[in-house]
Structures are given as C-alpha cells and as structure tokens.
Amino acid sequence: MSQTAQRQIEIVEVGPRDGLQNEPTLLPTATKVAFIERAVAAGLKRIEVTSFVNPKKVPQMADAEDVLKALQRREGVYYVGLVLNRKGFDRAVAAGCNEIGMAVVASDTFNQRNQGATTDESIAAWLDIAKSAHVAGVRPQVTISAAFGCPFEGEVAAERVVEIATRVAEGRPYEIALADTIGVGVPSQVTDLLGRVREAVPGMRLRCHFHNTRNTGIANAYAAVAAGATALDASIGGIGGCPFAPAATGNIPTEDLLYMLERMGVSTGVDLDALIDTGRWLQDQLGRNVPGLLVKAGNFPRPRAAA
Ligand code: ZN
C-alpha cells in the first residue's frame, strides 16, 4: 500500500437506496426498515436510506417519508437522504435526515436526463442547498456522478471532474464523492482522479462509489483505499441495477469489500458475519440470489460459532 493508504475506512451502506431503487416489485416499507436496521446493527454508521425524488420516476422510493418515520434512530448513526434539488432537500430535512447527499453529474447530457437541469444549474442548486443544510444543522455532502465515464457522452475528462470538485467545495461539504455510476472505471483511473481532486481541494474528505458492471469494482475500491479515500459506498449483497437492463449491475457488495479490507488490516468497525447474514436475508426478501460472493462462499476463517 502507498503512503497515502488509510488504515481505517468508513463504509456507507447504499443498498436501501441505490440497491433497491430499480427493484421492479415494490418492497413493503417494513422490509426496507428491517434492512436498514440490520445494517445499523452490523455496525454501519452511515446508511443512504432513501431518495427524495419524483415518485413517478422512481416508484420504489415513493415511501421515503414513511421509511424515515418508521426507523428506530440510533445515536451516532447518519441516516442519509439523496436529493437532486431544493424540493428534495426540503423533504429530506422535514423527514428528519441528519445527512443529505446531493448528486451533480459530470456530463450535461446525463445530468439533464437524471435531474432535468444542466450541470451548472445543479451546482448552483447544491451551493444553495449546502448553505441551508449548514443553517439547519444537517450534514451536507455531494457526489460527482459519472466521474469515470458517461453512458451518453462517453469519456469524461479528468479536468472536468476536478473543475466541478473545486466549485462544489465552495459549499463546504462534509466530503466529496466520486461516483463510477455506470461501472466503467479502472484502478489506474481511480488513482489518477483521486490524486488530481486531492490536489485541487486539499484536506477534503473523499468518498468513492463503484458499480461492479465490468468486474472492476473491488479493484477500484482497493485503488481508492491506496489513494487515500476516507469512505467507500457499497451495498449489502451487491444488489442494484435494473433487472430489465442486462448490462446494469449493482454496487460493490459491502460484505465482499469488508472481507478484503479486514484481511488487509484496514478497520471499519463493521461485523462481517452479520453482513453475510443480511445478504442471505435479502435473498429471501427479493426471492432470488444476490451477486455478492461472500454470501455464497462464507467468511474465512469460519465464524467462531461454526468452527
Ligand atoms: Zn450508484
């Protein structure tokens, strides 16, 4: 590992939002709440619990307020709501999120399709939201989506990502995340991009968000740890992606990521066996296998109880 490598990494569980948002059948609110509470019980301290977006566009997230209402809040846990605009931010704060994540897409075409605005308009919205969040005592952070490539425009220039990072940093986010939304990035790109962003916004916490669409997700996570990322997004079971689009796949599986980190001596404070259990529980809830490999292979060495 390089000198910038972290010995401690925070994992942000995004399964309840990024993982579930494309599920074709609407899951009961109680199941989502049970999922979130299992993640918290396993030791995860930041959970992206839902998104406050147009329910017509993302029906699975239509019960955002109900999920927040039903959750048993735990001290020291951040319940993150994803928002794309001011309206979503107001809903998230009213629902009681203590952290909000805003997304700005690196390419205009994708930003337009995802949130009906240009990237510039979304950056302006973020700066406005960040100011209100600081006033409201809600922790704001921002993700630069499609930072490693765009499904519509193709390659995204690193300079473009750096420029956006510099501009969103003016909102004093808790951290900036770089997201490989469509899973096209490779480790050397992660190293390069994190290095450039760190140089542009020194001292800023950097989080990464990877999808395993082309099987580079875990390798990218390794590169991010080596390059000094302070947090990584992951979803239990590796769920996510639209079942109707064969090429779309989920986030990196939380338990697979945790296995690698633990064996590397990077601490996370999360109970791996509890995550594997939850991955198996998710399979029952969804009625199908999840992509995560630890769910199949199990922990190593075996958990004490099974030894
Ligand atoms: Zn994602």
PDB file of N, CA and C in Angstrom, residues 117-181:
ATOM      1  N   ALA A 117     -31.855  19.248 -15.446  1.00  0.00           N
ATOM      2  CA  ALA A 117     -31.144  20.518 -15.303  1.00  0.00           C
ATOM      3  C   ALA A 117     -29.758  20.351 -15.901  1.00  0.00           C
ATOM      4  N   THR A 118     -29.102  21.470 -16.200  1.00  0.00           N
ATOM      5  CA  THR A 118     -27.719  21.375 -16.660  1.00  0.00           C
ATOM      6  C   THR A 118     -26.825  21.152 -15.444  1.00  0.00           C
ATOM      7  N   THR A 119     -25.602  20.735 -15.687  1.00  0.00           N
ATOM      8  CA  THR A 119     -24.663  20.535 -14.580  1.00  0.00           C
ATOM      9  C   THR A 119     -24.470  21.844 -13.814  1.00  0.00           C
ATOM     10  N   ASP A 120     -24.355  22.958 -14.559  1.00  0.00           N
ATOM     11  CA  ASP A 120     -24.193  24.268 -13.910  1.00  0.00           C
ATOM     12  C   ASP A 120     -25.366  24.587 -12.984  1.00  0.00           C
ATOM     13  N   GLU A 121     -26.578  24.282 -13.461  1.00  0.00           N
ATOM     14  CA  GLU A 121     -27.766  24.543 -12.641  1.00  0.00           C
ATOM     15  C   GLU A 121     -27.754  23.677 -11.375  1.00  0.00           C
ATOM     16  N   SER A 122     -27.305  22.432 -11.524  1.00  0.00           N
ATOM     17  CA  SER A 122     -27.252  21.546 -10.353  1.00  0.00           C
ATOM     18  C   SER A 122     -26.174  21.994  -9.360  1.00  0.00           C
ATOM     19  N   ILE A 123     -25.062  22.513  -9.878  1.00  0.00           N
ATOM     20  CA  ILE A 123     -24.016  23.019  -8.970  1.00  0.00           C
ATOM     21  C   ILE A 123     -24.571  24.216  -8.186  1.00  0.00           C
ATOM     22  N   ALA A 124     -25.295  25.090  -8.886  1.00  0.00           N
ATOM     23  CA  ALA A 124     -25.902  26.249  -8.206  1.00  0.00           C
ATOM     24  C   ALA A 124     -26.903  25.780  -7.151  1.00  0.00           C
ATOM     25  N   ALA A 125     -27.697  24.769  -7.492  1.00  0.00           N
ATOM     26  CA  ALA A 125     -28.679  24.224  -6.539  1.00  0.00           C
ATOM     27  C   ALA A 125     -27.965  23.637  -5.327  1.00  0.00           C
ATOM     28  N   TRP A 126     -26.865  22.924  -5.571  1.00  0.00           N
ATOM     29  CA  TRP A 126     -26.081  22.338  -4.482  1.00  0.00           C
ATOM     30  C   TRP A 126     -25.584  23.429  -3.523  1.00  0.00           C
ATOM     31  N   LEU A 127     -25.031  24.510  -4.076  1.00  0.00           N
ATOM     32  CA  LEU A 127     -24.461  25.572  -3.229  1.00  0.00           C
ATOM     33  C   LEU A 127     -25.544  26.193  -2.344  1.00  0.00           C
ATOM     34  N   ASP A 128     -26.722  26.322  -2.928  1.00  0.00           N
ATOM     35  CA  ASP A 128     -27.862  26.864  -2.198  1.00  0.00           C
ATOM     36  C   ASP A 128     -28.314  25.889  -1.092  1.00  0.00           C
ATOM     37  N   ILE A 129     -28.391  24.604  -1.457  1.00  0.00           N
ATOM     38  CA  ILE A 129     -28.797  23.556  -0.507  1.00  0.00           C
ATOM     39  C   ILE A 129     -27.776  23.426   0.624  1.00  0.00           C
ATOM     40  N   ALA A 130     -26.505  23.468   0.263  1.00  0.00           N
ATOM     41  CA  ALA A 130     -25.446  23.307   1.269  1.00  0.00           C
ATOM     42  C   ALA A 130     -25.548  24.406   2.319  1.00  0.00           C
ATOM     43  N   LYS A 131     -25.807  25.617   1.849  1.00  0.00           N
ATOM     44  CA  LYS A 131     -25.927  26.758   2.771  1.00  0.00           C
ATOM     45  C   LYS A 131     -27.078  26.505   3.751  1.00  0.00           C
ATOM     46  N   SER A 132     -28.220  26.099   3.231  1.00  0.00           N
ATOM     47  CA  SER A 132     -29.378  25.815   4.085  1.00  0.00           C
ATOM     48  C   SER A 132     -29.109  24.658   5.033  1.00  0.00           C
ATOM     49  N   ALA A 133     -28.388  23.645   4.536  1.00  0.00           N
ATOM     50  CA  ALA A 133     -28.097  22.473   5.371  1.00  0.00           C
ATOM     51  C   ALA A 133     -27.250  22.880   6.575  1.00  0.00           C
ATOM     52  N   HIS A 134     -26.248  23.711   6.335  1.00  0.00           N
ATOM     53  CA  HIS A 134     -25.397  24.167   7.437  1.00  0.00           C
ATOM     54  C   HIS A 134     -26.237  24.928   8.471  1.00  0.00           C
ATOM     55  N   VAL A 135     -27.149  25.736   7.984  1.00  0.00           N
ATOM     56  CA  VAL A 135     -28.018  26.505   8.887  1.00  0.00           C
ATOM     57  C   VAL A 135     -28.925  25.541   9.681  1.00  0.00           C
ATOM     58  N   ALA A 136     -29.441  24.526   8.988  1.00  0.00           N
ATOM     59  CA  ALA A 136     -30.377  23.592   9.623  1.00  0.00           C
ATOM     60  C   ALA A 136     -29.671  22.556  10.505  1.00  0.00           C
ATOM     61  N   GLY A 137     -28.350  22.523  10.472  1.00  0.00           N
ATOM     62  CA  GLY A 137     -27.619  21.539  11.275  1.00  0.00           C
ATOM     63  C   GLY A 137     -27.670  20.137  10.696  1.00  0.00           C
ATOM     64  N   VAL A 138     -27.873  20.055   9.388  1.00  0.00           N
ATOM     65  CA  VAL A 138     -27.878  18.771   8.689  1.00  0.00           C
ATOM     66  C   VAL A 138     -26.571  18.670   7.907  1.00  0.00           C
ATOM     67  N   ARG A 139     -25.916  17.520   7.983  1.00  0.00           N
ATOM     68  CA  ARG A 139     -24.614  17.396   7.341  1.00  0.00           C
ATOM     69  C   ARG A 139     -24.765  17.241   5.824  1.00  0.00           C
ATOM     70  N   PRO A 140     -24.184  18.136   5.022  1.00  0.00           N
ATOM     71  CA  PRO A 140     -24.314  18.021   3.572  1.00  0.00           C
ATOM     72  C   PRO A 140     -23.059  17.428   2.914  1.00  0.00           C
ATOM     73  N   GLN A 141     -23.262  16.543   1.992  1.00  0.00           N
ATOM     74  CA  GLN A 141     -22.146  16.055   1.171  1.00  0.00           C
ATOM     75  C   GLN A 141     -22.619  15.963  -0.267  1.00  0.00           C
ATOM     76  N   VAL A 142     -21.672  15.876  -1.178  1.00  0.00           N
ATOM     77  CA  VAL A 142     -22.042  15.934  -2.599  1.00  0.00           C
ATOM     78  C   VAL A 142     -21.268  14.891  -3.396  1.00  0.00           C
ATOM     79  N   THR A 143     -21.961  14.289  -4.336  1.00  0.00           N
ATOM     80  CA  THR A 143     -21.369  13.273  -5.206  1.00  0.00           C
ATOM     81  C   THR A 143     -21.252  13.808  -6.627  1.00  0.00           C
ATOM     82  N   ILE A 144     -20.093  13.608  -7.230  1.00  0.00           N
ATOM     83  CA  ILE A 144     -19.947  13.896  -8.656  1.00  0.00           C
ATOM     84  C   ILE A 144     -20.186  12.582  -9.388  1.00  0.00           C
ATOM     85  N   SER A 145     -21.361  12.475 -10.009  1.00  0.00           N
ATOM     86  CA  SER A 145     -21.755  11.239 -10.682  1.00  0.00           C
ATOM     87  C   SER A 145     -21.122  11.144 -12.069  1.00  0.00           C
ATOM     88  N   ALA A 146     -21.041   9.921 -12.573  1.00  0.00           N
ATOM     89  CA  ALA A 146     -20.459   9.660 -13.894  1.00  0.00           C
ATOM     90  C   ALA A 146     -19.062  10.277 -14.021  1.00  0.00           C
ATOM     91  N   ALA A 147     -18.318  10.276 -12.908  1.00  0.00           N
ATOM     92  CA  ALA A 147     -16.991  10.901 -12.901  1.00  0.00           C
ATOM     93  C   ALA A 147     -15.970  10.077 -13.686  1.00  0.00           C
ATOM     94  N   PHE A 148     -16.306   8.811 -13.958  1.00  0.00           N
ATOM     95  CA  PHE A 148     -15.353   7.929 -14.648  1.00  0.00           C
ATOM     96  C   PHE A 148     -15.791   7.601 -16.072  1.00  0.00           C
ATOM     97  N   GLY A 149     -16.955   8.143 -16.473  1.00  0.00           N
ATOM     98  CA  GLY A 149     -17.464   7.871 -17.811  1.00  0.00           C
ATOM     99  C   GLY A 149     -18.968   8.069 -17.835  1.00  0.00           C
ATOM    100  N   CYS A 150     -19.474   8.446 -19.006  1.00  0.00           N
ATOM    101  CA  CYS A 150     -20.897   8.776 -19.141  1.00  0.00           C
ATOM    102  C   CYS A 150     -21.556   7.846 -20.159  1.00  0.00           C
ATOM    103  N   PRO A 151     -22.772   7.367 -19.878  1.00  0.00           N
ATOM    104  CA  PRO A 151     -23.435   6.470 -20.834  1.00  0.00           C
ATOM    105  C   PRO A 151     -23.825   7.175 -22.129  1.00  0.00           C
ATOM    106  N   PHE A 152     -23.895   8.500 -22.104  1.00  0.00           N
ATOM    107  CA  PHE A 152     -24.322   9.237 -23.301  1.00  0.00           C
ATOM    108  C   PHE A 152     -23.162   9.936 -24.008  1.00  0.00           C
ATOM    109  N   GLU A 153     -22.258  10.508 -23.224  1.00  0.00           N
ATOM    110  CA  GLU A 153     -21.161  11.286 -23.810  1.00  0.00           C
ATOM    111  C   GLU A 153     -19.838  10.521 -23.896  1.00  0.00           C
ATOM    112  N   GLY A 154     -19.784   9.333 -23.298  1.00  0.00           N
ATOM    113  CA  GLY A 154     -18.542   8.563 -23.352  1.00  0.00           C
ATOM    114  C   GLY A 154     -17.543   9.012 -22.300  1.00  0.00           C
ATOM    115  N   GLU A 155     -16.299   9.203 -22.738  1.00  0.00           N
ATOM    116  CA  GLU A 155     -15.234   9.577 -21.805  1.00  0.00           C
ATOM    117  C   GLU A 155     -15.558  10.915 -21.124  1.00  0.00           C
ATOM    118  N   VAL A 156     -15.234  10.981 -19.844  1.00  0.00           N
ATOM    119  CA  VAL A 156     -15.370  12.241 -19.105  1.00  0.00           C
ATOM    120  C   VAL A 156     -13.948  12.690 -18.753  1.00  0.00           C
ATOM    121  N   ALA A 157     -13.607  13.896 -19.142  1.00  0.00           N
ATOM    122  CA  ALA A 157     -12.244  14.395 -18.896  1.00  0.00           C
ATOM    123  C   ALA A 157     -12.019  14.599 -17.397  1.00  0.00           C
ATOM    124  N   ALA A 158     -10.848  14.168 -16.932  1.00  0.00           N
ATOM    125  CA  ALA A 158     -10.497  14.342 -15.518  1.00  0.00           C
ATOM    126  C   ALA A 158     -10.546  15.829 -15.147  1.00  0.00           C
ATOM    127  N   GLU A 159     -10.157  16.694 -16.086  1.00  0.00           N
ATOM    128  CA  GLU A 159     -10.165  18.137 -15.826  1.00  0.00           C
ATOM    129  C   GLU A 159     -11.571  18.633 -15.488  1.00  0.00           C
ATOM    130  N   ARG A 160     -12.542  18.034 -16.145  1.00  0.00           N
ATOM    131  CA  ARG A 160     -13.946  18.405 -15.912  1.00  0.00           C
ATOM    132  C   ARG A 160     -14.353  18.042 -14.472  1.00  0.00           C
ATOM    133  N   VAL A 161     -13.962  16.859 -14.030  1.00  0.00           N
ATOM    134  CA  VAL A 161     -14.291  16.406 -12.679  1.00  0.00           C
ATOM    135  C   VAL A 161     -13.605  17.302 -11.643  1.00  0.00           C
ATOM    136  N   VAL A 162     -12.358  17.629 -11.902  1.00  0.00           N
ATOM    137  CA  VAL A 162     -11.596  18.487 -10.987  1.00  0.00           C
ATOM    138  C   VAL A 162     -12.253  19.872 -10.888  1.00  0.00           C
ATOM    139  N   GLU A 163     -12.677  20.381 -12.041  1.00  0.00           N
ATOM    140  CA  GLU A 163     -13.327  21.694 -12.059  1.00  0.00           C
ATOM    141  C   GLU A 163     -14.613  21.676 -11.225  1.00  0.00           C
ATOM    142  N   ILE A 164     -15.415  20.615 -11.391  1.00  0.00           N
ATOM    143  CA  ILE A 164     -16.661  20.508 -10.620  1.00  0.00           C
ATOM    144  C   ILE A 164     -16.350  20.363  -9.132  1.00  0.00           C
ATOM    145  N   ALA A 165     -15.328  19.578  -8.814  1.00  0.00           N
ATOM    146  CA  ALA A 165     -14.947  19.393  -7.401  1.00  0.00           C
ATOM    147  C   ALA A 165     -14.587  20.734  -6.765  1.00  0.00           C
ATOM    148  N   THR A 166     -13.841  21.538  -7.493  1.00  0.00           N
ATOM    149  CA  THR A 166     -13.442  22.849  -6.974  1.00  0.00           C
ATOM    150  C   THR A 166     -14.657  23.724  -6.720  1.00  0.00           C
ATOM    151  N   ARG A 167     -15.617  23.652  -7.629  1.00  0.00           N
ATOM    152  CA  ARG A 167     -16.810  24.502  -7.498  1.00  0.00           C
ATOM    153  C   ARG A 167     -17.723  24.019  -6.376  1.00  0.00           C
ATOM    154  N   VAL A 168     -17.940  22.703  -6.270  1.00  0.00           N
ATOM    155  CA  VAL A 168     -18.842  22.217  -5.206  1.00  0.00           C
ATOM    156  C   VAL A 168     -18.195  22.363  -3.826  1.00  0.00           C
ATOM    157  N   ALA A 169     -16.865  22.399  -3.778  1.00  0.00           N
ATOM    158  CA  ALA A 169     -16.171  22.548  -2.494  1.00  0.00           C
ATOM    159  C   ALA A 169     -16.515  23.874  -1.814  1.00  0.00           C
ATOM    160  N   GLU A 170     -16.938  24.843  -2.629  1.00  0.00           N
ATOM    161  CA  GLU A 170     -17.311  26.151  -2.061  1.00  0.00           C
ATOM    162  C   GLU A 170     -18.505  26.048  -1.117  1.00  0.00           C
ATOM    163  N   GLY A 171     -19.277  24.978  -1.252  1.00  0.00           N
ATOM    164  CA  GLY A 171     -20.417  24.767  -0.355  1.00  0.00           C
ATOM    165  C   GLY A 171     -20.019  24.142   0.978  1.00  0.00           C
ATOM    166  N   ARG A 172     -18.732  23.953   1.222  1.00  0.00           N
ATOM    167  CA  ARG A 172     -18.200  23.343   2.435  1.00  0.00           C
ATOM    168  C   ARG A 172     -18.875  21.995   2.755  1.00  0.00           C
ATOM    169  N   PRO A 173     -18.810  21.056   1.810  1.00  0.00           N
ATOM    170  CA  PRO A 173     -19.401  19.740   2.061  1.00  0.00           C
ATOM    171  C   PRO A 173     -18.594  18.972   3.110  1.00  0.00           C
ATOM    172  N   TYR A 174     -19.264  18.047   3.781  1.00  0.00           N
ATOM    173  CA  TYR A 174     -18.574  17.157   4.708  1.00  0.00           C
ATOM    174  C   TYR A 174     -17.536  16.340   3.944  1.00  0.00           C
ATOM    175  N   GLU A 175     -17.899  15.964   2.709  1.00  0.00           N
ATOM    176  CA  GLU A 175     -16.970  15.234   1.837  1.00  0.00           C
ATOM    177  C   GLU A 175     -17.443  15.368   0.396  1.00  0.00           C
ATOM    178  N   ILE A 176     -16.558  15.049  -0.531  1.00  0.00           N
ATOM    179  CA  ILE A 176     -16.941  14.968  -1.941  1.00  0.00           C
ATOM    180  C   ILE A 176     -16.770  13.517  -2.377  1.00  0.00           C
ATOM    181  N   ALA A 177     -17.777  12.998  -3.053  1.00  0.00           N
ATOM    182  CA  ALA A 177     -17.685  11.621  -3.553  1.00  0.00           C
ATOM    183  C   ALA A 177     -17.497  11.626  -5.063  1.00  0.00           C
ATOM    184  N   LEU A 178     -16.693  10.689  -5.543  1.00  0.00           N
ATOM    185  CA  LEU A 178     -16.531  10.472  -6.977  1.00  0.00           C
ATOM    186  C   LEU A 178     -17.234   9.161  -7.297  1.00  0.00           C
ATOM    187  N   ALA A 179     -18.223   9.216  -8.178  1.00  0.00           N
ATOM    188  CA  ALA A 179     -19.022   8.029  -8.453  1.00  0.00           C
ATOM    189  C   ALA A 179     -18.799   7.494  -9.864  1.00  0.00           C
ATOM    190  N   ASP A 180     -18.545   6.190  -9.916  1.00  0.00           N
ATOM    191  CA  ASP A 180     -18.497   5.491 -11.195  1.00  0.00           C
ATOM    192  C   ASP A 180     -19.882   4.880 -11.398  1.00  0.00           C
ATOM    193  N   THR A 181     -20.807   5.735 -11.780  1.00  0.00           N
ATOM    194  CA  THR A 181     -22.225   5.409 -11.837  1.00  0.00           C
ATOM    195  C   THR A 181     -22.528   4.221 -12.754  1.00  0.00           C
TER     196      THR A 181
END
